[in-house]
């Protein structure tokens, strides 16, 4: 059905403006739409697989047959105008009325090569232990077999997405133990997570002839755990666990103490981003004396870096990064200690080599200088952690650093369907700096990836949740679905729509609630004070936007008591010592009270223009992180505000969603059967039957910052963004969906350049 009734007026989908589709959908959810024929409640279908249409909500009620022809509306006859006794003709426009854009239907990606399955077999002459592995169901294709049995000399295994790299690493280790009879204590197996190390050991315990004793004697673990044990063995007093700074809040406490000396405000300055910057410098073996800051942000971070290191040294403390740097320093200054470990480890295996950083790479080069039996497994196309110091050049230049390197390409993808693999191949092929390889799928169960075209973020969320609901009704499990995004801020609308649904879902534990973000809290504080002038929490959130120190909050509280006034009045009477600032504060109560009766969107726009909030965004809102721009948050907040008619309901919604964020995190641990909401970075290494990629538009993926660099002639950021798209696409096993927004943050959006394949 293309028509429904709202307040006894016809809603015709043939005539409705696209920006009213979401409004109409929500009216249907609230039971405000009825069928023109039978009067029963109807709802609007707003999904991916079909065009928008109305349907009856009761399963036992069949949809009525209503002709879908557009309504024939007779033009209203205008009365002639009489002026000074003369009859004047009615003026008419000489331009053609603009036609409303119709709903843009989803489409499949085309142009992929036909599916041509490659027969997987193994070479006729294989080692007896490999044959024994096959008898236990651990089969290897030709490339995997080569990677497992090429044990001597440097080996680079290029393991494409879904190519079975874990099987190769575990089978290779088993082969060394059984076929080559290598002492377990002479094998070093390095992973990037403790979970991966544990899973590898558990898998090896199922392999023939491997005993728990031999598996336990392997030196395996993460870089940090392995090198920390070495430090403990040689310098126990200096590296006691009690001196470890384990948590970010401890690091931030040190930074904030130093920041106050420099005049940095605790709430204004992005200390979390500063910690990330300091970590990047340390993992790149850049000490404070090596750094030449390029802007004010880096100058502040360098100051904090110096003070942070001084405080640690003064108190005999260390952090996780120091474990690697400390070991590197010890090896450099004590060649005899280094030689001991060079002689001990005869075979070195490294997982996820594309994620390695400079200090890790230097350590591994030191250790394998004598034996040269180093096997690294990774995929330069999945190098996506530049912010932590990883760089695909470590893979690209591996052959130069290790002469006579043998390269094995694992080109069989056992995870994704042919159409997904072929699309991913076409996406990543556009990168210039990469090892050439083409993945080949081993099944063709799913369809071609789908491009769908929501009007904006709200419609995007509705369409995805509708599609997931349909698939679950057809028998899919919630855990079959993942919704991936570039940054946490992009998940606001989809989080809200899932929170309003009955679908179980899980989010990252460190995902900050959108309405608790620094810029968002400051902007909402104006609305909160317009509703409740005694809201002292809102005053605290407002101080950064007014360029006031957080220490003034105590003065505001004192003024409230001494003058028996509300928080807003006390704020307006604060003495800052700057006449211009004090005049601005004096006007604040009147300006804020004028927001009371405005719709939330109009109120936010007034705050932007009339309250000087844009100045705050320009000066403070973009500090600290190229990823999370304050202006993006403001645009996203305005998109959210469009759904509400008054500020009070909008604020209640914001508080409810913040509370839901905490609740979902608690429940996520207990409900493994849930839809996954996560960043692309966090999804790496995981797989799902159905994957939705949010915001596949220029500015979203690729992110704005990468496009800015590209305009300056810097290509590496854009190449990493393309690798992100590749990683996201290859998480999908059967179905893959790209959301191509028509409007992002209230501005016209254009399809991601990565989709022009």
XYZ file of C-alpha atoms in Angstrom:
757
model
C 0.000 0.000 0.000
C 1.237 3.472 -0.860
C -1.299 5.447 1.193
C -2.296 5.805 4.823
C -4.226 8.228 7.010
C -2.660 10.526 9.584
C -5.095 12.777 11.494
C -7.706 11.975 8.830
C -5.429 13.295 6.090
C -4.037 11.153 3.285
C -0.293 10.398 3.378
C 0.688 9.412 -0.164
C 4.174 7.912 -0.607
C 4.116 9.041 -4.235
C 4.035 12.663 -3.080
C 5.757 12.637 0.304
C 9.074 14.414 0.734
C 11.952 12.002 1.529
C 12.749 13.819 4.761
C 9.254 12.935 6.020
C 9.748 9.198 5.566
C 11.403 8.840 8.978
C 8.722 11.008 10.610
C 6.008 8.869 9.004
C 7.784 5.697 10.143
C 7.809 6.916 13.752
C 4.162 7.944 13.571
C 3.366 4.389 12.523
C 5.316 3.008 15.486
C 3.176 5.159 17.790
C -0.072 3.893 16.218
C -0.939 7.192 14.556
C -1.368 5.815 11.026
C -4.470 3.971 9.819
C -5.581 2.225 6.648
C -7.813 4.412 4.394
C -9.905 1.350 3.492
C -10.491 -0.529 6.767
C -9.377 1.923 9.455
C -6.981 -0.546 11.116
C -3.510 0.576 12.261
C -0.754 0.460 9.656
C 2.985 1.073 9.751
C 5.531 2.205 7.223
C 8.081 -0.308 5.984
C 11.452 1.429 5.770
C 14.078 -1.187 5.027
C 16.659 -2.269 2.491
C 15.108 -5.126 0.541
C 11.914 -3.363 -0.624
C 10.641 0.131 -1.344
C 8.744 2.002 1.398
C 5.125 0.890 1.759
C 2.403 0.751 4.371
C 1.351 -2.566 5.882
C -1.154 -3.732 8.487
C 0.389 -4.443 11.879
C -1.813 -7.392 12.811
C -0.564 -10.607 11.212
C -4.112 -11.903 10.875
C -5.233 -8.797 8.968
C -4.427 -8.874 5.227
C -3.286 -5.666 3.583
C -6.135 -3.875 1.864
C -6.002 -3.303 -1.875
C -5.742 0.410 -2.508
C -4.903 1.716 -6.004
C -1.368 3.075 -6.030
C -2.023 5.795 -8.601
C -1.074 9.259 -7.353
C -3.942 11.369 -6.110
C -5.454 13.605 -8.775
C -5.592 16.927 -7.028
C -7.569 19.616 -8.858
C -5.701 22.907 -8.809
C -7.317 25.397 -6.522
C -9.041 28.224 -8.456
C -7.670 31.561 -7.423
C -10.116 34.470 -7.098
C -9.305 37.505 -9.286
C -7.789 40.472 -7.483
C -9.493 43.872 -7.665
C -7.324 46.976 -7.358
C -8.651 50.521 -7.813
C -11.641 49.233 -9.763
C -9.568 47.107 -12.114
C -9.593 43.302 -12.200
C -5.951 42.141 -12.031
C -4.833 38.669 -13.158
C -3.240 36.390 -10.510
C 0.540 36.301 -10.885
C 2.023 32.926 -11.794
C 5.517 31.534 -11.516
C 7.350 31.093 -14.806
C 9.488 28.299 -13.346
C 8.547 24.630 -13.344
C 7.697 23.325 -9.851
C 10.557 21.234 -8.462
C 9.916 17.520 -8.407
C 10.452 15.791 -5.097
C 13.274 13.217 -5.250
C 11.968 9.690 -4.875
C 13.253 7.042 -2.497
C 16.493 5.653 -3.912
C 16.269 1.892 -4.163
C 19.155 -0.330 -3.053
C 21.247 -2.023 -5.707
C 23.793 -4.811 -5.952
C 27.448 -4.255 -6.822
C 28.099 -5.527 -10.330
C 31.147 -6.209 -12.464
C 32.736 -8.950 -10.363
C 34.288 -11.858 -12.276
C 32.349 -15.107 -12.493
C 32.884 -17.643 -9.733
C 35.482 -20.199 -10.725
C 36.232 -22.495 -7.762
C 39.802 -23.621 -7.405
C 40.296 -27.226 -6.380
C 42.117 -27.416 -3.079
C 44.565 -30.221 -2.681
C 47.995 -30.928 -1.311
C 51.152 -32.024 -3.012
C 51.495 -35.742 -3.612
C 54.711 -36.057 -1.610
C 54.260 -34.746 1.889
C 55.929 -35.375 5.211
C 54.456 -38.219 7.305
C 53.539 -35.805 10.110
C 51.590 -33.614 7.677
C 49.734 -36.727 6.561
C 48.987 -37.502 10.184
C 47.607 -33.971 10.621
C 45.324 -34.553 7.636
C 44.064 -37.789 9.215
C 42.968 -35.681 12.205
C 41.090 -33.229 9.961
C 43.867 -30.626 9.823
C 44.228 -30.334 6.068
C 46.512 -27.850 4.348
C 46.310 -26.451 0.841
C 49.481 -26.167 -1.244
C 50.331 -22.649 -0.051
C 49.657 -23.489 3.587
C 51.765 -26.633 3.268
C 54.667 -24.588 1.917
C 54.388 -22.128 4.815
C 54.302 -24.971 7.360
C 57.239 -26.980 6.021
C 59.630 -24.171 4.952
C 61.299 -24.020 8.332
C 64.809 -22.718 7.592
C 65.652 -19.095 6.880
C 63.439 -15.995 6.831
C 59.863 -16.573 5.673
C 57.196 -13.974 4.893
C 53.698 -15.458 4.816
C 51.250 -13.031 3.214
C 47.998 -14.208 4.740
C 44.987 -12.570 3.133
C 41.693 -12.220 4.987
C 40.164 -15.566 5.941
C 43.101 -17.569 4.587
C 43.711 -19.744 7.661
C 46.771 -18.053 9.170
C 46.093 -19.463 12.645
C 46.086 -22.987 11.207
C 49.405 -22.257 9.492
C 51.045 -20.947 12.660
C 49.854 -23.798 14.857
C 50.613 -26.478 12.244
C 54.060 -24.980 11.641
C 54.804 -25.032 15.368
C 53.605 -28.630 15.594
C 55.749 -29.517 12.563
C 58.832 -28.011 14.231
C 58.167 -29.978 17.411
C 57.380 -33.333 15.815
C 58.964 -33.483 12.372
C 62.057 -31.399 13.148
C 62.258 -32.464 16.822
C 63.028 -28.915 17.958
C 63.213 -28.320 21.708
C 59.983 -26.399 22.666
C 62.036 -23.966 24.724
C 63.864 -22.840 21.578
C 60.661 -21.771 19.797
C 59.352 -18.237 20.302
C 55.713 -17.683 19.228
C 54.607 -14.047 19.449
C 50.984 -12.901 19.205
C 49.304 -9.535 19.629
C 46.767 -10.583 22.232
C 46.853 -12.965 25.184
C 43.605 -14.445 23.868
C 45.265 -15.391 20.569
C 48.196 -17.030 22.371
C 45.810 -19.028 24.564
C 43.699 -20.139 21.594
C 46.772 -21.284 19.675
C 47.967 -23.400 22.572
C 44.507 -24.912 23.022
C 44.347 -25.754 19.324
C 47.790 -27.393 19.384
C 46.695 -29.650 22.232
C 44.288 -31.289 19.760
C 47.092 -32.049 17.279
C 48.512 -35.587 17.073
C 51.521 -36.465 19.254
C 51.650 -33.067 20.980
C 51.645 -33.348 24.759
C 50.560 -30.676 27.245
C 54.124 -30.653 28.604
C 55.679 -29.795 25.239
C 53.049 -27.170 24.416
C 53.486 -25.527 27.815
C 57.252 -25.292 27.322
C 56.806 -23.151 24.217
C 57.788 -19.523 24.806
C 54.570 -17.904 23.636
C 52.619 -14.777 24.416
C 52.310 -11.117 23.531
C 55.288 -8.840 22.946
C 54.694 -7.214 26.300
C 54.377 -10.420 28.303
C 57.486 -12.024 26.758
C 59.792 -9.040 27.091
C 58.502 -8.146 30.542
C 59.524 -11.621 31.738
C 63.006 -11.027 30.335
C 63.231 -7.708 32.184
C 62.044 -9.321 35.411
C 64.667 -12.030 35.138
C 67.555 -9.581 34.739
C 66.397 -6.458 36.623
C 63.766 -7.702 39.068
C 64.035 -4.820 41.526
C 63.483 -2.169 38.859
C 60.543 -3.884 37.156
C 58.392 -5.079 40.051
C 54.708 -5.407 39.155
C 53.789 -3.053 41.992
C 55.509 -0.208 40.115
C 53.465 -0.735 36.941
C 51.053 2.008 35.908
C 48.213 -0.235 34.763
C 45.333 2.129 34.102
C 44.834 5.167 31.900
C 43.316 7.126 34.786
C 46.652 6.835 36.617
C 48.485 8.191 33.588
C 45.945 10.991 33.176
C 46.430 11.953 36.830
C 50.149 12.507 36.156
C 49.435 14.421 32.944
C 46.807 16.635 34.563
C 49.208 17.643 37.330
C 51.695 18.704 34.675
C 48.941 20.296 32.601
C 47.892 22.597 35.434
C 51.442 23.930 35.578
C 51.107 24.773 31.886
C 47.634 26.298 32.303
C 45.722 23.470 30.584
C 42.173 23.021 31.851
C 41.299 19.540 33.132
C 37.964 19.425 31.323
C 38.982 21.338 28.240
C 42.181 19.598 27.196
C 41.941 16.153 25.554
C 44.242 14.221 27.889
C 43.137 10.862 26.471
C 44.310 11.922 23.022
C 47.553 13.258 24.534
C 48.195 9.828 26.058
C 47.699 8.259 22.643
C 50.146 10.718 21.091
C 52.757 10.017 23.774
C 52.296 6.273 23.249
C 52.815 6.707 19.505
C 56.070 8.586 20.094
C 57.327 5.971 22.534
C 56.480 3.025 20.289
C 58.281 4.812 17.454
C 61.383 5.133 19.719
C 61.065 8.912 19.734
C 62.249 10.405 23.017
C 61.366 13.986 24.058
C 64.720 15.257 22.773
C 63.961 13.792 19.320
C 60.626 15.515 18.771
C 60.135 18.750 16.847
C 56.513 19.843 17.386
C 54.626 21.146 14.359
C 51.717 22.879 16.119
C 50.423 23.989 19.521
C 48.849 20.600 20.191
C 52.162 18.789 19.752
C 53.952 21.417 21.851
C 51.531 20.764 24.715
C 51.861 16.998 24.293
C 55.667 17.229 24.259
C 55.598 19.231 27.489
C 53.363 16.594 29.072
C 55.585 13.802 27.703
C 58.653 15.292 29.397
C 56.834 15.792 32.689
C 55.293 12.314 32.498
C 58.686 10.642 32.044
C 60.222 12.769 34.811
C 57.421 11.825 37.221
C 57.770 8.119 36.419
C 61.524 8.151 36.867
C 61.258 10.152 40.074
C 58.818 7.663 41.601
C 60.308 4.493 40.127
C 57.222 3.736 38.013
C 56.824 2.344 34.487
C 54.021 1.704 31.999
C 53.349 -0.985 29.397
C 55.249 0.863 26.655
C 58.311 0.962 28.923
C 58.413 -2.849 28.956
C 59.423 -2.894 25.290
C 61.609 0.221 25.408
C 63.273 -1.073 28.586
C 64.094 -4.398 26.961
C 65.382 -2.680 23.825
C 67.635 -0.480 25.971
C 68.861 -3.454 28.009
C 69.740 -5.432 24.868
C 71.511 -2.404 23.366
C 73.544 -1.695 26.493
C 74.227 -5.358 27.382
C 75.337 -7.320 24.295
C 76.048 -10.391 26.424
C 72.418 -10.516 27.582
C 71.200 -10.131 24.007
C 73.545 -12.898 22.837
C 72.083 -15.246 25.444
C 68.589 -14.905 23.923
C 69.909 -14.957 20.368
C 71.417 -18.347 21.107
C 68.330 -19.589 22.915
C 65.636 -18.859 20.340
C 66.303 -20.870 17.185
C 62.857 -20.412 15.606
C 60.774 -17.270 15.855
C 57.154 -16.999 14.672
C 55.220 -13.727 14.713
C 51.476 -13.385 14.182
C 49.693 -10.259 12.822
C 52.977 -8.866 11.555
C 51.215 -5.965 9.806
C 50.420 -4.537 13.271
C 54.035 -4.407 14.453
C 55.574 -1.066 15.442
C 59.139 0.193 15.371
C 60.298 -0.911 18.817
C 58.787 -4.374 18.335
C 60.423 -4.712 14.923
C 63.818 -3.658 16.306
C 63.574 -6.209 19.118
C 62.748 -9.059 16.742
C 65.615 -8.102 14.398
C 67.971 -8.215 17.368
C 66.798 -11.640 18.497
C 66.990 -13.404 15.140
C 70.288 -11.907 13.997
C 72.107 -15.221 14.387
C 69.539 -17.892 13.500
C 67.619 -16.029 10.777
C 64.812 -18.566 11.210
C 62.089 -15.993 11.497
C 58.595 -16.587 10.131
C 56.257 -13.610 10.038
C 52.586 -13.968 9.136
C 50.574 -10.919 8.163
C 48.760 -8.956 5.506
C 49.855 -5.472 4.528
C 46.300 -4.898 3.231
C 45.086 -5.148 6.835
C 47.549 -2.698 8.403
C 45.152 -0.272 10.127
C 46.891 0.784 13.343
C 49.029 3.735 12.264
C 47.869 5.605 15.382
C 49.741 2.968 17.421
C 52.858 3.106 15.247
C 52.198 0.161 12.925
C 53.239 0.579 9.315
C 52.844 -1.699 6.269
C 56.425 -0.816 5.305
C 57.671 -3.410 7.797
C 56.103 -6.072 5.572
C 56.947 -4.315 2.317
C 60.641 -3.988 3.281
C 60.988 -7.345 5.030
C 62.892 -8.875 2.114
C 65.418 -6.022 2.188
C 66.074 -6.417 5.907
C 66.236 -10.206 5.678
C 68.048 -11.313 2.487
C 66.986 -14.619 0.920
C 63.473 -14.277 2.300
C 61.011 -16.808 0.950
C 57.530 -15.378 0.304
C 54.418 -17.556 0.503
C 51.031 -16.079 -0.389
C 47.958 -17.619 1.233
C 45.434 -16.702 -1.437
C 42.486 -18.960 -0.558
C 39.698 -17.254 1.395
C 37.737 -19.779 3.435
C 35.488 -17.213 5.110
C 33.634 -14.990 2.651
C 31.525 -15.671 -0.431
C 32.946 -15.131 -3.903
C 31.059 -11.860 -4.466
C 32.370 -10.379 -1.209
C 35.953 -11.485 -1.866
C 35.848 -10.209 -5.450
C 34.494 -6.826 -4.281
C 37.161 -6.574 -1.578
C 39.854 -7.410 -4.149
C 38.669 -4.581 -6.387
C 38.596 -2.116 -3.478
C 42.113 -2.810 -2.193
C 43.699 -3.095 -5.658
C 43.575 0.719 -5.939
C 46.222 1.102 -3.210
C 49.654 1.862 -4.630
C 51.897 0.653 -1.788
C 51.045 -3.019 -1.272
C 52.191 -6.527 -2.065
C 50.238 -7.653 -5.096
C 47.866 -10.524 -4.350
C 44.367 -11.623 -5.261
C 42.195 -13.602 -2.866
C 40.124 -16.519 -4.194
C 36.902 -17.517 -2.444
C 36.101 -21.139 -1.661
C 32.312 -20.749 -1.668
C 29.635 -18.727 -3.420
C 26.763 -18.955 -0.939
C 25.940 -15.275 -0.507
C 24.770 -12.640 -2.943
C 26.613 -9.630 -4.304
C 27.255 -6.821 -1.775
C 24.405 -4.304 -1.541
C 24.592 -0.524 -1.763
C 21.640 1.173 -0.070
C 20.916 4.879 0.065
C 19.396 6.295 3.282
C 18.515 9.971 3.299
C 20.425 10.547 6.556
C 21.746 8.842 9.693
C 18.276 8.403 11.208
C 16.919 6.653 8.140
C 20.120 4.620 7.883
C 19.560 3.241 11.382
C 15.889 2.479 10.733
C 16.625 0.642 7.491
C 19.324 -1.522 9.080
C 17.259 -2.454 12.134
C 14.309 -3.297 9.869
C 16.525 -5.517 7.723
C 18.002 -7.309 10.744
C 14.506 -7.847 12.157
C 13.363 -9.408 8.874
C 16.296 -11.797 8.771
C 15.829 -12.847 12.398
C 12.160 -13.586 11.695
C 13.387 -15.851 8.894
C 15.571 -17.821 11.309
C 18.827 -15.884 11.667
C 20.411 -15.415 15.102
C 21.214 -11.917 16.469
C 24.899 -12.900 16.695
C 24.949 -13.327 12.902
C 24.984 -9.525 12.503
C 27.624 -6.838 12.913
C 27.256 -3.108 12.316
C 30.655 -1.511 11.716
C 31.635 2.164 11.733
C 34.724 4.325 11.400
C 34.424 6.213 14.697
C 32.259 5.807 17.788
C 30.426 9.075 17.072
C 28.965 7.514 13.899
C 27.058 4.934 15.979
C 24.697 7.388 17.701
C 21.597 6.833 15.543
C 21.961 3.056 15.198
C 22.472 2.731 18.965
C 19.278 4.685 19.582
C 17.239 2.672 17.109
C 18.434 -0.638 18.545
C 17.751 0.637 22.064
C 14.169 1.352 20.988
C 13.806 -2.121 19.443
C 13.532 -5.517 21.095
C 16.757 -6.780 19.519
C 19.634 -7.730 21.853
C 22.841 -5.896 20.986
C 26.333 -5.357 22.361
C 28.741 -2.409 22.138
C 32.414 -1.868 22.913
C 33.074 -1.458 26.628
C 35.010 1.765 26.056
C 32.400 3.265 23.708
C 31.568 6.687 25.140
C 27.869 7.585 25.141
C 27.279 10.193 22.435
C 25.483 12.576 24.785
C 28.420 12.401 27.214
C 30.939 13.648 24.678
C 32.654 16.886 25.653
C 31.232 19.150 22.929
C 27.770 17.574 23.099
C 27.554 18.000 26.883
C 28.525 21.668 26.580
C 25.860 22.339 23.955
C 23.139 20.470 25.837
C 24.013 22.431 28.978
C 22.332 25.515 27.458
C 19.121 23.535 26.952
C 19.306 22.049 30.441
C 19.605 25.495 32.026
C 16.675 26.771 29.969
C 14.585 24.006 31.554
C 16.073 24.112 35.071
C 18.010 27.217 36.109
C 19.235 25.410 39.223
C 21.034 22.670 37.274
C 24.550 22.951 38.699
C 25.754 20.015 36.571
C 24.766 21.950 33.461
C 26.746 24.949 34.735
C 29.816 22.748 35.064
C 29.350 21.441 31.515
C 28.910 24.995 30.215
C 32.129 26.446 31.626
C 34.464 25.173 28.850
C 32.195 26.637 26.134
C 32.378 30.005 27.913
C 36.184 29.738 28.139
C 35.978 29.642 31.935
C 38.103 27.509 34.257
C 36.406 24.572 35.944
C 37.612 25.951 39.291
C 34.941 28.684 38.990
C 32.262 26.103 39.768
C 33.007 26.464 43.482
C 32.483 30.221 43.239
C 29.129 29.652 41.522
C 28.027 27.318 44.316
C 29.104 29.881 46.908
C 27.175 32.665 45.114
C 24.041 30.492 45.104
C 24.229 30.217 48.900
C 25.315 33.773 49.696
C 22.861 35.507 47.330
C 20.098 32.904 47.560
C 19.911 32.665 43.780
C 19.752 29.926 41.174
C 22.763 28.497 39.323
C 22.103 30.456 36.120
C 21.976 33.789 37.970
C 25.111 32.924 39.938
C 26.898 32.061 36.685
C 25.929 35.414 35.166
C 27.440 37.247 38.157
C 30.852 35.540 38.041
C 33.754 38.005 38.080
C 36.484 37.003 35.649
C 38.485 40.208 35.558
C 37.656 40.692 31.863
C 34.955 43.288 31.164
C 33.962 41.798 27.795
C 33.560 38.338 29.303
C 31.535 39.663 32.249
C 29.171 41.584 29.917
C 28.655 38.366 27.938
C 27.846 36.433 31.124
C 25.398 39.122 32.263
C 23.350 38.607 29.076
C 23.325 34.847 29.471
C 20.132 34.400 31.592
C 17.947 36.262 29.106
C 19.439 34.439 26.142
C 19.026 31.028 27.750
C 15.434 31.699 28.849
C 14.571 32.544 25.247
C 15.418 28.954 24.320
C 12.600 27.485 26.424
C 9.867 27.465 23.815
C 11.977 26.757 20.743
C 12.117 23.335 19.061
C 15.450 21.655 19.917
C 16.889 22.063 16.415
C 16.109 25.797 16.344
C 17.552 26.157 19.857
C 20.807 24.433 18.859
C 21.145 26.621 15.788
C 20.673 29.727 17.925
C 23.315 28.490 20.383
C 25.696 28.015 17.460
C 25.214 31.477 16.013
C 24.145 33.791 18.845
C 25.958 32.282 21.837
C 29.414 32.098 20.267
C 29.483 28.295 20.320
C 31.058 28.221 16.873
C 34.011 30.159 18.294
C 34.410 27.480 20.957
C 34.379 24.736 18.322
C 36.992 26.509 16.214
C 39.309 27.160 19.151
C 38.774 24.112 21.340
C 36.416 21.593 19.790
C 38.912 20.033 17.378
C 41.856 19.790 19.759
C 43.458 16.459 20.428
C 42.022 14.140 17.826
C 41.793 14.307 14.061
C 39.251 11.494 14.235
C 36.679 13.019 16.552
C 35.971 16.565 15.401
C 33.772 18.777 17.564
C 31.994 20.113 14.490
C 30.999 16.526 13.598
C 29.439 16.155 17.045
C 27.427 19.349 16.628
C 26.076 18.267 13.243
C 25.189 14.833 14.610
C 23.433 16.412 17.592
C 21.334 18.558 15.262
C 20.325 15.484 13.258
C 19.184 13.830 16.509
C 17.278 16.967 17.566
C 15.108 16.933 14.426
C 13.056 14.074 15.889
C 11.807 16.135 18.843
C 9.352 19.021 19.177
C 10.478 20.415 22.536
C 13.730 20.684 24.466
C 12.501 18.846 27.553
C 11.696 15.653 25.650
C 15.034 15.898 23.831
C 16.963 16.205 27.097
C 15.038 13.283 28.592
C 15.916 11.258 25.510
C 19.612 12.172 25.822
C 19.673 11.134 29.495
C 17.846 7.894 28.699
C 20.317 7.006 25.945
C 23.290 7.727 28.232
C 21.798 5.416 30.841
C 21.130 2.803 28.159
C 24.772 2.943 27.124
C 25.816 1.873 30.631
C 23.115 -0.780 30.813
C 23.981 -2.320 27.436
C 27.647 -2.577 28.468
C 26.645 -4.501 31.598
C 24.338 -6.835 29.697
C 26.801 -7.380 26.835
C 28.888 -9.666 29.031
C 25.927 -11.961 29.718
C 24.267 -12.132 26.274
C 26.623 -13.549 23.630
C 23.655 -13.924 21.254
C 23.484 -10.259 20.304
C 23.886 -7.918 17.355
C 27.407 -6.455 17.465
C 28.022 -2.709 17.259
C 31.729 -1.970 16.960
C 34.381 0.040 15.199
C 36.136 -1.466 12.201
C 39.376 -1.520 14.188
C 37.793 -3.657 16.903
C 36.203 -6.009 14.362
C 39.545 -6.982 12.818
C 40.074 -10.725 13.155
C 36.357 -11.407 13.662
C 33.706 -12.670 11.252
C 29.927 -12.478 10.910
C 27.379 -13.830 8.462
C 25.949 -10.354 7.788
C 27.853 -7.073 7.973
C 26.567 -3.491 7.589
C 29.116 -0.703 7.051
C 27.829 2.706 8.164
C 28.568 5.993 6.434
C 30.294 4.706 3.268
C 30.635 8.272 1.982
C 33.515 10.673 1.538
C 34.101 12.205 4.956
C 32.881 9.089 6.738
C 34.982 6.340 5.153
C 37.409 7.717 4.049
C 37.455 10.065 7.011
C 37.702 13.822 6.517
C 41.227 13.990 7.938
C 42.559 11.538 5.326
C 40.948 13.541 2.541
C 42.496 16.733 3.936
C 45.930 15.077 3.843
C 45.293 13.824 0.312
C 44.528 17.367 -0.869
C 47.946 18.344 0.483
C 49.588 15.584 -1.530
C 49.904 13.123 1.390
C 48.572 9.726 0.309
C 49.362 7.312 3.142
C 46.340 8.257 5.289
C 43.936 7.672 2.400
C 45.580 4.308 1.697
C 45.041 3.288 5.318
C 41.391 4.316 5.042
C 41.058 2.033 1.997
C 42.603 -0.767 4.038
C 39.960 -0.087 6.677
C 37.237 -0.513 4.068
C 38.881 -3.764 2.978
C 39.031 -5.063 6.559
C 35.384 -4.130 7.142
C 34.236 -5.831 3.932
C 36.124 -9.049 4.645
C 34.451 -9.510 8.048
C 31.315 -10.649 6.153
C 30.784 -14.301 5.323
C 27.511 -14.262 3.348
C 25.971 -10.784 3.047
C 27.606 -7.345 2.952
C 25.845 -3.962 2.957
C 27.323 -0.503 2.347
C 25.262 2.430 3.611
C 25.684 5.318 1.164
C 24.161 8.317 2.916
C 22.633 11.048 0.784
C 23.060 13.537 3.629
C 25.625 13.348 6.447
C 25.457 15.699 9.396
C 22.881 17.795 7.552
C 25.108 18.272 4.506
C 24.972 16.641 1.078
C 27.095 13.490 1.021
C 28.748 11.662 -1.856
C 29.475 7.937 -2.186
C 32.840 6.823 -0.860
C 35.508 7.016 -3.521
C 36.452 3.479 -2.497
C 33.184 2.213 -3.993
C 34.073 3.396 -7.491
C 35.495 0.048 -8.497
